[in-house]
Amino acid sequence: MSDLSLTTKKSKKRSSITLGQILWNWGPPAVTFIIVAVLWQLVAINNPYVLPTLDAIGNSFASDPKMYWSNMLVTAQEIAIGAGAGIFFGFLLAVAMAELPIVEKAVMPLIVVVMVTPVVAIAPALVVAFGFGMLPKYIVTALVVFFPMLVNSLAGLRDVDQKALDVFKTLHASRWEIFRDLRLPGCMPFVFAGLRIAMPLAVVGAAVAEFVAAGQQAGLGSLVTIAAAQANLPVTWASIALLCLLGVILVSVLAVLRKRVLWWSDEDLIGR
Amino acid sequence: MSVSSFAHANAVHPDDVGVQVSNVVKSFGADDTRTTVLNGVSLSIKKGEFVSLIGPSGCGKSTLLKVVAGLSEADSGSVTIKGKSVREASRHKAIGLVPQSPALLPWRTILENVSLPIKINPSANAGRALRDPREILESFGLGHAINKYPAQLSGGMQQRAAIARAFVFDPEILLMDEPFSALDEMNRDQQRMGLLDFWQSNRKSVLFVTHSVPEAIMLSDRIVVMAAHPGRIAEVIDVDLPRPRSEAMYASDGFRDLETRVRASLRQVMEAARV
């Protein structure tokens, strides 16, 4: 009976979503964006050497979409491979540290040293070592993503429900069983918190790597530096906008993925 | 204070002994601040017997449960479960634990949670009467909830699922650590009677830690009153109320007499500690 009343409540809610809810959800942010756009335009028209007008940026996109597209693909590739590797190895090392205390003891001091070293400072050295190809960009992006992943995953793997662990132990569960059925699924909220930090950083990492490795004239970051050096404001800002778009896409994909994997950790998703 | 030389001299046939705790000593802390939590505790639980541990905080009742569960190692003394060491017993999945919180896995349905002990350590499944998880959930009144997730159930229902999880794999002994302590009084009573009903038709050895005197009387065959500093057994009270028991028993004279006795025993233990 309670189930029945629940579904009716839900369907009622759904029907009212169509009108007021949409306005409520999208109205306020839309107003904010419109205000910002108007202010931007005002500043740009009066100060052409500070900001390009929005229509100038639009024209720049329209005049050479292929150039933007190919540069965006390069940056996207750096993020995909670099961040992918950073996420993978960050998580892997977290698992090793959680399962084998000696690994943490041995590696953590090094991790801390590397973590406090600014990646911006490492990037030129990597370019010297590995040239102007893609490799240093992958490494910089991976490095930036690696630490939040490692730290968050490790915290998640440690944050086990002790009472549930007790139940597993009395059943004489193997370490693998404890990992598979308890630690791994249980650490996912932390992993996603780590990804939420890591994803925007991945864009930063890729852009910074391209700033430094300016010789290879590809990628949105390179595009920004080159256009800025030529005082070409529309291209500069168009590239920045695309970097921003990449970040938004990443964060959105992550949000969808999170709903899929972590439905159980959110009370409104599970539908109490 | 002269209750230390307690010896339980019930001559029990060895085959009927479910759990034998002999002279268990356990202390915590560094050398100079070392406190004895269990000071030579001996106790035997017969097959199919329901034994409650009750006592003031610091009496070591939860520690004793942990030692029997194999989650904590005794400094000296021994615990055997059907003649086997705790390690051996847990390897054979002889111990069912119901912790203080339900500790259900939120990403698994109730059915999947209750099936978990069958899935874990499967080599120990041979030759035992595994219960059908669906059936056991039905008999705990959770038949409608088998495909729900823990967060969709009330606290009382979650705890019932945790109890079902401990019964499902047919362990020799069930260890319950204040399983109803997080529930409100009305819910508590309901869950208590649910456990009583189920246990009365599925007799298992149970070691049950509680704070509640009526709960201990209603459920147990024997009540072990423990004293603190150092933790030890002060008195064992037989509960000779007939079974099967039901809610009506709360109002009986026998129940009230026992309640008076247990409370008196607890008071004595508390006063002794204050001196």
Coordinates of C-alpha atoms in Angstrom, one line a residue:
Chain A
M1 CA 0.0 0.0 0.0
S2 CA 2.8 2.3 0.9
D3 CA 4.3 1.5 -2.5
L4 CA 1.2 2.6 -4.2
S5 CA 1.0 5.9 -2.5
L6 CA 4.6 6.4 -3.3
T7 CA 4.1 6.0 -7.0
T8 CA 1.2 8.3 -7.1
K9 CA 3.1 10.9 -5.3
K10 CA 6.0 10.5 -7.7
S11 CA 3.8 10.8 -10.9
K12 CA 2.2 13.9 -9.4
K13 CA 5.6 15.4 -9.0
R14 CA 6.6 14.5 -12.5
S15 CA 3.6 16.2 -14.1
S16 CA 4.3 19.5 -12.2
I17 CA 7.9 19.4 -13.3
T18 CA 6.9 20.3 -16.9
L19 CA 6.1 24.0 -16.1
G20 CA 7.2 25.7 -12.9
Q21 CA 10.0 23.3 -12.2
I22 CA 11.8 23.9 -15.5
L23 CA 11.6 27.7 -15.0
W24 CA 12.8 27.3 -11.4
N25 CA 15.7 25.1 -12.4
W26 CA 16.9 27.0 -15.5
G27 CA 15.6 30.5 -15.0
P28 CA 18.0 31.9 -12.3
P29 CA 21.2 30.6 -14.0
A30 CA 20.0 31.8 -17.4
V31 CA 19.5 35.3 -15.9
T32 CA 23.0 35.3 -14.5
F33 CA 24.5 34.3 -17.8
I34 CA 22.6 36.9 -19.6
I35 CA 23.7 39.6 -17.2
V36 CA 27.4 38.5 -17.5
A37 CA 27.1 38.5 -21.3
V38 CA 25.6 42.0 -21.4
L39 CA 28.4 43.3 -19.1
W40 CA 31.0 41.6 -21.2
Q41 CA 29.7 43.1 -24.3
L42 CA 29.6 46.6 -22.7
V43 CA 33.2 46.3 -21.6
A44 CA 34.3 44.8 -24.9
I45 CA 32.7 47.5 -27.0
N46 CA 34.3 50.3 -25.0
N47 CA 37.7 48.6 -24.5
P48 CA 38.6 46.6 -27.7
Y49 CA 42.1 45.9 -26.4
V50 CA 40.9 44.3 -23.2
L51 CA 38.1 42.0 -24.3
P52 CA 36.8 40.9 -27.7
T53 CA 33.1 41.3 -28.3
L54 CA 31.1 38.1 -28.2
D55 CA 30.2 38.3 -31.9
A56 CA 33.9 38.6 -32.7
I57 CA 34.6 35.4 -30.8
G58 CA 31.6 33.8 -32.7
N59 CA 33.0 35.0 -36.0
S60 CA 36.3 33.5 -35.2
F61 CA 34.7 30.1 -34.6
A62 CA 32.7 30.4 -37.8
S63 CA 35.7 31.4 -40.0
D64 CA 37.9 28.4 -39.1
P65 CA 35.9 25.7 -37.3
K66 CA 38.3 23.0 -38.6
M67 CA 41.3 24.6 -36.9
Y68 CA 39.5 24.8 -33.6
W69 CA 38.2 21.3 -33.9
S70 CA 41.6 19.7 -34.6
N71 CA 43.2 21.6 -31.7
M72 CA 40.4 20.6 -29.4
L73 CA 40.9 17.0 -30.3
V74 CA 44.6 17.2 -29.5
T75 CA 43.9 18.6 -26.0
A76 CA 41.1 16.1 -25.5
Q77 CA 43.5 13.3 -26.4
E78 CA 46.0 14.6 -23.8
I79 CA 43.3 14.6 -21.2
A80 CA 41.9 11.2 -22.1
I81 CA 45.3 9.4 -22.1
G82 CA 47.0 11.5 -19.4
A83 CA 44.1 11.6 -17.0
G84 CA 43.2 8.0 -17.7
A85 CA 46.7 6.9 -16.8
G86 CA 46.7 9.2 -13.7
I87 CA 43.4 7.8 -12.5
F88 CA 44.4 4.2 -13.1
F89 CA 47.8 4.4 -11.4
G90 CA 46.5 6.6 -8.6
F91 CA 43.9 4.1 -7.8
L92 CA 46.2 1.1 -8.2
L93 CA 48.8 2.6 -5.8
A94 CA 46.0 3.4 -3.3
V95 CA 44.9 -0.3 -3.4
A96 CA 48.5 -1.4 -2.9
M97 CA 49.0 1.0 0.0
A98 CA 45.7 0.0 1.7
E99 CA 46.5 -3.7 1.4
L100 CA 50.3 -3.6 2.1
P101 CA 51.3 -1.2 4.8
I102 CA 55.0 -1.5 3.8
V103 CA 54.2 0.0 0.4
E104 CA 52.7 3.1 2.0
K105 CA 55.7 3.3 4.4
A106 CA 58.1 3.1 1.5
V107 CA 56.4 5.3 -1.1
M108 CA 54.5 7.9 0.9
P109 CA 57.5 10.2 1.6
L110 CA 58.4 10.3 -2.1
I111 CA 54.7 11.0 -3.0
V112 CA 54.6 13.9 -0.6
V113 CA 57.8 15.4 -2.1
V114 CA 56.5 15.1 -5.6
M115 CA 53.1 16.4 -4.6
V116 CA 54.4 19.6 -3.2
T117 CA 56.5 20.2 -6.3
P118 CA 54.6 22.6 -8.6
V119 CA 53.8 20.8 -11.8
V120 CA 54.2 24.0 -13.7
A121 CA 57.9 23.8 -12.7
I122 CA 58.3 20.2 -13.7
A123 CA 56.7 20.7 -17.2
P124 CA 59.7 22.5 -18.8
A125 CA 62.1 19.9 -17.5
L126 CA 59.9 17.2 -19.0
V127 CA 59.9 19.0 -22.3
V128 CA 63.7 19.0 -22.3
A129 CA 63.7 15.3 -21.5
F130 CA 61.0 14.1 -23.8
G131 CA 60.8 16.7 -26.5
F132 CA 57.9 18.6 -27.9
G133 CA 55.8 15.5 -28.6
M134 CA 52.7 14.3 -26.7
L135 CA 54.6 12.3 -24.0
P136 CA 55.4 15.3 -21.7
K137 CA 51.8 16.4 -22.0
Y138 CA 50.5 13.0 -21.0
I139 CA 52.9 13.0 -18.1
V140 CA 52.0 16.4 -16.8
T141 CA 48.2 15.7 -17.1
A142 CA 48.7 12.3 -15.4
L143 CA 50.7 13.8 -12.5
V144 CA 48.1 16.5 -11.8
V145 CA 45.3 13.8 -11.7
F146 CA 47.3 11.2 -9.8
F147 CA 47.4 12.8 -6.4
P148 CA 43.8 13.6 -5.8
M149 CA 43.0 10.1 -7.0
L150 CA 45.5 8.5 -4.8
V151 CA 44.7 10.4 -1.6
N152 CA 40.9 10.1 -2.0
S153 CA 40.9 6.4 -3.0
L154 CA 43.2 5.6 -0.1
A155 CA 40.9 7.4 2.3
G156 CA 37.9 5.5 0.8
L157 CA 39.6 2.1 1.0
R158 CA 40.4 2.8 4.7
D159 CA 36.9 4.1 5.5
V160 CA 35.3 0.6 5.8
D161 CA 32.2 0.0 7.9
Q162 CA 34.0 -1.7 10.8
K163 CA 30.9 -3.6 11.9
A164 CA 30.5 -5.0 8.4
L165 CA 34.2 -5.8 8.4
D166 CA 33.6 -7.7 11.6
V167 CA 30.9 -9.8 10.0
F168 CA 33.2 -10.6 7.1
K169 CA 36.0 -11.6 9.5
T170 CA 33.8 -14.0 11.5
L171 CA 32.9 -15.6 8.2
H172 CA 36.6 -16.1 7.6
A173 CA 36.4 -14.1 4.4
S174 CA 39.6 -13.9 2.4
R175 CA 41.3 -10.6 1.7
W176 CA 40.2 -10.8 -1.9
E177 CA 36.6 -11.3 -0.8
I178 CA 36.8 -8.4 1.6
F179 CA 38.2 -6.2 -1.1
R180 CA 35.8 -7.3 -3.8
D181 CA 32.6 -7.2 -1.7
L182 CA 33.4 -4.5 0.9
R183 CA 36.3 -2.2 0.3
L184 CA 36.0 -1.7 -3.5
P185 CA 32.3 -0.8 -3.7
G186 CA 32.6 1.0 -0.4
C187 CA 35.4 3.3 -1.5
M188 CA 33.5 4.6 -4.6
P189 CA 32.0 7.7 -3.0
F190 CA 35.6 8.8 -2.2
V191 CA 36.8 7.8 -5.7
F192 CA 34.2 10.0 -7.2
A193 CA 35.0 12.8 -4.9
G194 CA 38.6 12.4 -6.1
L195 CA 37.5 12.4 -9.7
R196 CA 35.4 15.6 -9.1
I197 CA 38.7 17.3 -8.1
A198 CA 40.8 15.6 -10.7
M199 CA 38.7 16.3 -13.8
P200 CA 39.0 20.1 -13.9
L201 CA 42.7 19.7 -12.9
A202 CA 43.2 17.5 -15.9
V203 CA 42.2 20.4 -18.2
V204 CA 44.6 22.6 -16.3
G205 CA 47.4 20.1 -16.7
A206 CA 46.9 19.7 -20.4
A207 CA 46.8 23.5 -21.0
V208 CA 49.9 24.1 -18.8
A209 CA 51.8 21.4 -20.7
E210 CA 50.9 23.0 -24.0
F211 CA 51.9 26.5 -22.7
V212 CA 55.4 25.2 -21.9
A213 CA 55.8 23.1 -25.0
A214 CA 55.0 25.9 -27.3
G215 CA 57.2 24.5 -30.1
Q216 CA 54.6 22.0 -31.0
Q217 CA 51.8 24.2 -32.3
A218 CA 48.8 22.1 -31.4
G219 CA 46.2 22.0 -28.7
L220 CA 44.0 24.7 -27.2
G221 CA 46.7 25.7 -24.7
S222 CA 49.2 26.4 -27.4
L223 CA 46.5 28.2 -29.4
V224 CA 46.0 30.5 -26.4
T225 CA 49.7 31.4 -26.0
I226 CA 50.2 32.0 -29.7
A227 CA 47.1 34.1 -30.2
A228 CA 47.8 36.1 -27.1
A229 CA 51.4 36.8 -28.3
Q230 CA 49.9 38.1 -31.5
A231 CA 47.3 40.1 -29.5
N232 CA 44.6 38.2 -31.3
L233 CA 41.9 38.5 -28.7
P234 CA 39.1 36.7 -30.5
V235 CA 41.2 33.6 -31.1
T236 CA 42.6 33.7 -27.5
W237 CA 39.1 33.9 -26.0
A238 CA 37.6 31.4 -28.4
S239 CA 40.3 28.9 -27.3
I240 CA 39.7 29.6 -23.7
A241 CA 36.0 29.0 -24.2
L242 CA 36.7 25.6 -25.7
L243 CA 39.0 24.7 -22.8
C244 CA 36.1 25.6 -20.6
L245 CA 33.7 23.5 -22.7
L246 CA 36.1 20.5 -22.3
G247 CA 35.9 20.9 -18.6
V248 CA 32.2 21.2 -18.6
I249 CA 31.8 18.1 -20.7
L250 CA 34.1 16.1 -18.4
V251 CA 32.3 17.2 -15.2
S252 CA 28.9 16.4 -16.8
V253 CA 30.0 12.9 -17.9
L254 CA 31.3 12.4 -14.4
A255 CA 28.0 13.5 -12.9
V256 CA 26.1 11.0 -15.1
L257 CA 28.6 8.2 -14.3
R258 CA 28.3 9.0 -10.6
K259 CA 24.5 8.6 -10.7
R260 CA 25.0 5.2 -12.3
V261 CA 27.6 3.9 -9.9
L262 CA 26.7 5.6 -6.7
W263 CA 22.9 5.5 -6.7
W264 CA 23.1 3.7 -3.4
S265 CA 24.9 6.5 -1.6
D266 CA 22.3 9.1 -2.3
E267 CA 19.0 9.0 -0.5
D268 CA 17.0 10.9 -3.1
L269 CA 18.4 8.6 -5.9
I270 CA 17.4 5.4 -4.1
G271 CA 13.8 6.8 -3.6
R272 CA 13.1 6.0 0.0
Chain B
M1 CA 33.2 -8.2 46.4
S2 CA 33.5 -11.9 47.2
V3 CA 31.8 -13.3 44.2
S4 CA 35.1 -14.0 42.4
S5 CA 35.3 -17.7 42.9
F6 CA 32.4 -18.4 40.7
A7 CA 32.4 -21.9 39.3
H8 CA 29.6 -23.2 37.1
A9 CA 29.4 -26.8 38.1
N10 CA 26.6 -28.0 35.8
A11 CA 27.8 -31.4 34.7
V12 CA 27.2 -31.1 30.9
H13 CA 28.0 -33.8 28.5
P14 CA 30.8 -32.5 26.2
D15 CA 28.7 -33.0 23.1
D16 CA 26.1 -30.7 24.4
V17 CA 28.6 -27.8 25.0
G18 CA 28.2 -25.2 22.3
V19 CA 30.8 -22.7 23.6
Q20 CA 33.3 -23.1 26.3
V21 CA 35.0 -20.1 27.7
S22 CA 37.8 -20.9 30.2
N23 CA 39.6 -18.5 32.3
V24 CA 39.8 -15.7 29.7
V25 CA 42.0 -12.8 30.6
K26 CA 42.2 -9.7 28.4
S27 CA 43.7 -6.3 29.1
F28 CA 44.3 -3.2 27.1
G29 CA 46.8 -0.4 27.2
A30 CA 50.5 0.1 27.7
D31 CA 52.4 -1.3 30.7
D32 CA 51.7 1.4 33.3
T33 CA 48.2 2.3 32.2
R34 CA 47.2 -1.3 31.6
T35 CA 43.6 -2.1 32.5
T36 CA 42.2 -5.5 32.9
V37 CA 39.0 -5.8 30.9
L38 CA 38.3 -9.5 31.5
N39 CA 39.7 -11.1 34.6
G40 CA 39.5 -14.9 34.4
V41 CA 36.1 -15.3 32.8
S42 CA 34.7 -18.8 32.5
L43 CA 31.4 -19.6 30.9
S44 CA 29.8 -22.4 29.0
I45 CA 26.9 -22.2 26.7
K46 CA 25.0 -25.4 25.9
K47 CA 23.8 -26.3 22.4
G48 CA 20.6 -24.4 21.8
E49 CA 20.9 -22.3 24.8
F50 CA 20.2 -18.5 24.9
V51 CA 22.6 -16.7 27.3
S52 CA 22.6 -13.0 27.9
L53 CA 25.4 -10.9 29.2
I54 CA 24.4 -7.9 31.2
G55 CA 26.3 -5.4 33.3
P56 CA 27.5 -1.8 33.7
S57 CA 29.6 -0.3 31.0
G58 CA 33.3 -1.3 31.3
C59 CA 32.4 -4.8 32.5
G60 CA 33.8 -6.2 29.4
K61 CA 30.7 -7.8 28.0
S62 CA 31.3 -6.6 24.5
T63 CA 35.0 -7.5 24.8
L64 CA 34.0 -11.0 25.8
L65 CA 31.8 -11.2 22.8
K66 CA 34.6 -10.1 20.6
V67 CA 36.9 -12.7 22.0
V68 CA 34.4 -15.4 21.3
A69 CA 33.9 -14.0 17.8
G70 CA 37.6 -14.2 17.2
L71 CA 37.8 -10.5 16.5
S72 CA 40.0 -9.9 19.6
E73 CA 42.6 -12.2 21.0
A74 CA 42.6 -13.2 24.7
D75 CA 45.8 -12.7 26.7
S76 CA 45.3 -16.0 28.3
G77 CA 42.7 -18.6 28.7
S78 CA 40.8 -20.4 25.9
V79 CA 37.6 -20.3 24.0
T80 CA 36.3 -23.4 22.2
I81 CA 33.2 -23.7 20.0
K82 CA 32.1 -27.3 19.8
G83 CA 35.5 -28.3 20.9
K84 CA 37.3 -26.4 18.1
S85 CA 39.4 -23.2 18.5
V86 CA 37.7 -19.9 17.5
R87 CA 40.0 -19.7 14.5
E88 CA 39.1 -23.2 13.4
A89 CA 35.4 -22.5 14.1
S90 CA 35.4 -19.3 12.0
R91 CA 37.1 -21.2 9.2
H92 CA 34.2 -23.5 9.2
K93 CA 31.8 -20.5 9.4
A94 CA 30.5 -21.7 12.8
I95 CA 30.0 -18.1 14.1
G96 CA 27.1 -15.8 13.2
L97 CA 27.6 -12.2 14.2
V98 CA 24.9 -9.6 14.7
P99 CA 26.7 -6.3 15.3
Q100 CA 25.3 -3.3 17.1
S101 CA 24.5 -1.5 13.8
P102 CA 22.9 -3.6 11.1
A103 CA 26.1 -3.2 8.9
L104 CA 24.2 -4.1 5.8
L105 CA 26.0 -3.3 2.5
P106 CA 24.0 -0.3 1.0
W107 CA 24.7 -1.3 -2.6
R108 CA 23.2 -4.7 -2.2
T109 CA 19.5 -5.6 -1.9
I110 CA 18.2 -7.1 1.3
L111 CA 18.2 -10.5 -0.4
E112 CA 21.8 -10.1 -1.6
N113 CA 22.9 -8.9 1.8
V114 CA 21.3 -11.9 3.5
S115 CA 22.8 -14.3 0.9
L116 CA 26.3 -12.8 1.5
P117 CA 27.4 -15.3 4.2
I118 CA 26.7 -18.1 1.8
K119 CA 28.7 -16.5 -0.9
I120 CA 31.7 -15.7 1.3
N121 CA 34.1 -18.5 2.1
P122 CA 32.1 -21.0 0.1
S123 CA 34.4 -23.9 0.9
A124 CA 32.9 -24.0 4.4
N125 CA 29.4 -24.5 2.9
A126 CA 29.8 -28.3 2.5
G127 CA 27.7 -30.4 4.8
R128 CA 25.6 -27.8 6.5
A129 CA 22.0 -26.9 6.4
L130 CA 22.1 -23.6 4.5
R131 CA 18.8 -21.9 4.7
D132 CA 17.0 -20.4 1.7
P133 CA 17.6 -16.6 2.0
R134 CA 14.1 -15.9 0.7
E135 CA 12.5 -18.2 3.1
I136 CA 14.3 -16.9 6.0
L137 CA 13.4 -13.3 5.1
E138 CA 9.8 -14.4 4.8
S139 CA 9.8 -15.8 8.3
F140 CA 11.4 -12.5 9.5
G141 CA 8.5 -10.7 8.0
L142 CA 10.7 -9.1 5.3
G143 CA 9.2 -11.0 2.3
H144 CA 8.0 -7.8 0.8
A145 CA 11.4 -6.2 1.1
I146 CA 13.7 -8.7 -0.5
N147 CA 14.5 -6.6 -3.5
K148 CA 14.7 -3.3 -1.6
Y149 CA 17.9 -1.6 -0.6
P150 CA 18.8 -1.2 3.1
A151 CA 18.3 2.6 2.9
Q152 CA 14.7 2.0 1.9
L153 CA 13.9 0.1 5.1
S154 CA 13.4 1.3 8.7
G155 CA 16.1 0.8 11.3
G156 CA 14.1 -2.1 12.9
M157 CA 13.7 -3.8 9.6
Q158 CA 17.4 -3.4 8.8
Q159 CA 18.3 -5.0 12.1
R160 CA 16.0 -7.8 11.4
A161 CA 17.7 -8.4 8.1
A162 CA 21.0 -8.4 9.9
I163 CA 19.7 -11.1 12.2
A164 CA 18.4 -13.1 9.2
R165 CA 21.9 -12.8 7.7
A166 CA 23.4 -14.4 10.8
F167 CA 20.9 -17.3 10.8
V168 CA 21.0 -18.0 7.1
F169 CA 24.2 -20.1 7.0
D170 CA 23.4 -22.3 9.9
P171 CA 26.2 -21.4 12.3
E172 CA 26.8 -23.2 15.6
I173 CA 26.6 -20.0 17.7
L174 CA 25.1 -16.6 17.2
L175 CA 26.8 -13.6 18.8
M176 CA 24.6 -10.6 19.2
D177 CA 26.1 -7.3 20.4
E178 CA 23.2 -5.1 21.6
P179 CA 21.4 -5.5 18.3
F180 CA 18.4 -3.5 19.3
S181 CA 20.2 -0.7 21.2
A182 CA 19.8 1.8 18.4
L183 CA 16.0 1.4 18.1
D184 CA 13.3 3.3 19.9
E185 CA 11.5 1.5 22.7
M186 CA 8.4 0.4 20.7
N187 CA 10.4 -0.8 17.8
R188 CA 12.8 -2.5 20.1
D189 CA 10.1 -4.5 21.7
Q190 CA 8.7 -5.6 18.4
Q191 CA 12.1 -6.7 17.1
R192 CA 12.8 -8.5 20.4
M193 CA 9.6 -10.5 20.1
G194 CA 10.4 -11.2 16.4
L195 CA 13.8 -12.6 17.4
L196 CA 12.2 -14.7 20.2
D197 CA 9.6 -16.2 17.9
F198 CA 12.2 -17.1 15.3
W199 CA 14.7 -18.5 17.8
Q200 CA 12.1 -20.6 19.6
S201 CA 11.5 -22.5 16.4
N202 CA 15.2 -22.4 15.3
R203 CA 17.1 -23.2 18.5
K204 CA 20.8 -22.1 18.2
S205 CA 23.3 -21.3 20.9
V206 CA 23.1 -17.5 21.4
L207 CA 25.4 -15.2 23.3
F208 CA 23.5 -11.9 23.6
V209 CA 24.9 -8.7 25.0
T210 CA 22.3 -6.3 26.3
H211 CA 21.7 -3.3 28.5
S212 CA 18.0 -4.1 29.1
V213 CA 16.9 -6.2 32.0
P214 CA 13.4 -7.1 30.5
E215 CA 15.1 -8.0 27.2
A216 CA 17.5 -10.3 28.9
I217 CA 14.8 -12.1 30.9
M218 CA 12.4 -12.4 28.0
L219 CA 14.9 -14.0 25.7
S220 CA 17.3 -15.9 27.8
D221 CA 17.7 -19.3 29.5
R222 CA 20.5 -17.8 31.6
I223 CA 21.5 -14.3 32.4
V224 CA 25.2 -13.6 33.2
V225 CA 25.6 -10.5 35.3
M226 CA 29.0 -9.0 34.9
A227 CA 30.9 -6.6 37.1
A228 CA 33.4 -3.9 36.1
H229 CA 37.0 -3.0 37.0
P230 CA 38.1 -5.6 36.4
G231 CA 35.5 -7.2 34.2
R232 CA 34.3 -10.5 35.6
I233 CA 31.2 -12.6 36.1
A234 CA 29.4 -11.6 39.2
E235 CA 26.4 -13.9 39.1
V236 CA 24.6 -16.3 36.8
I237 CA 20.8 -16.2 37.1
D238 CA 18.7 -19.0 35.6
V239 CA 15.6 -17.9 33.8
D240 CA 13.1 -20.7 34.5
L241 CA 10.2 -19.2 32.7
P242 CA 8.4 -21.7 30.5
R243 CA 8.8 -21.6 26.7
P244 CA 7.5 -20.7 24.3
R245 CA 7.3 -17.3 25.7
S246 CA 5.2 -14.4 24.5
E247 CA 4.5 -10.8 25.3
A248 CA 2.0 -11.8 28.0
M249 CA 4.9 -13.0 30.1
Y250 CA 6.0 -9.5 30.9
A251 CA 3.0 -9.3 33.3
S252 CA 3.6 -12.6 35.0
D253 CA 4.7 -12.9 38.6
G254 CA 7.7 -15.1 37.6
F255 CA 8.9 -12.4 35.2
R256 CA 8.6 -9.7 37.8
D257 CA 10.4 -11.7 40.4
L258 CA 13.2 -12.3 38.0
E259 CA 13.3 -8.6 37.1
T260 CA 13.7 -7.8 40.8
R261 CA 16.5 -10.3 41.2
V262 CA 18.4 -9.2 38.1
R263 CA 18.1 -5.5 39.1
A264 CA 19.2 -6.3 42.6
S265 CA 22.2 -8.1 41.3
L266 CA 23.1 -5.2 39.0
R267 CA 22.7 -2.8 41.8
Q268 CA 25.0 -4.8 44.0
V269 CA 27.6 -4.9 41.2
M270 CA 27.4 -1.1 40.7
E271 CA 27.7 -0.4 44.4
A272 CA 30.6 -2.7 44.8
A273 CA 32.3 -0.7 42.0
R274 CA 31.7 2.6 43.6
V275 CA 33.4 1.6 46.9

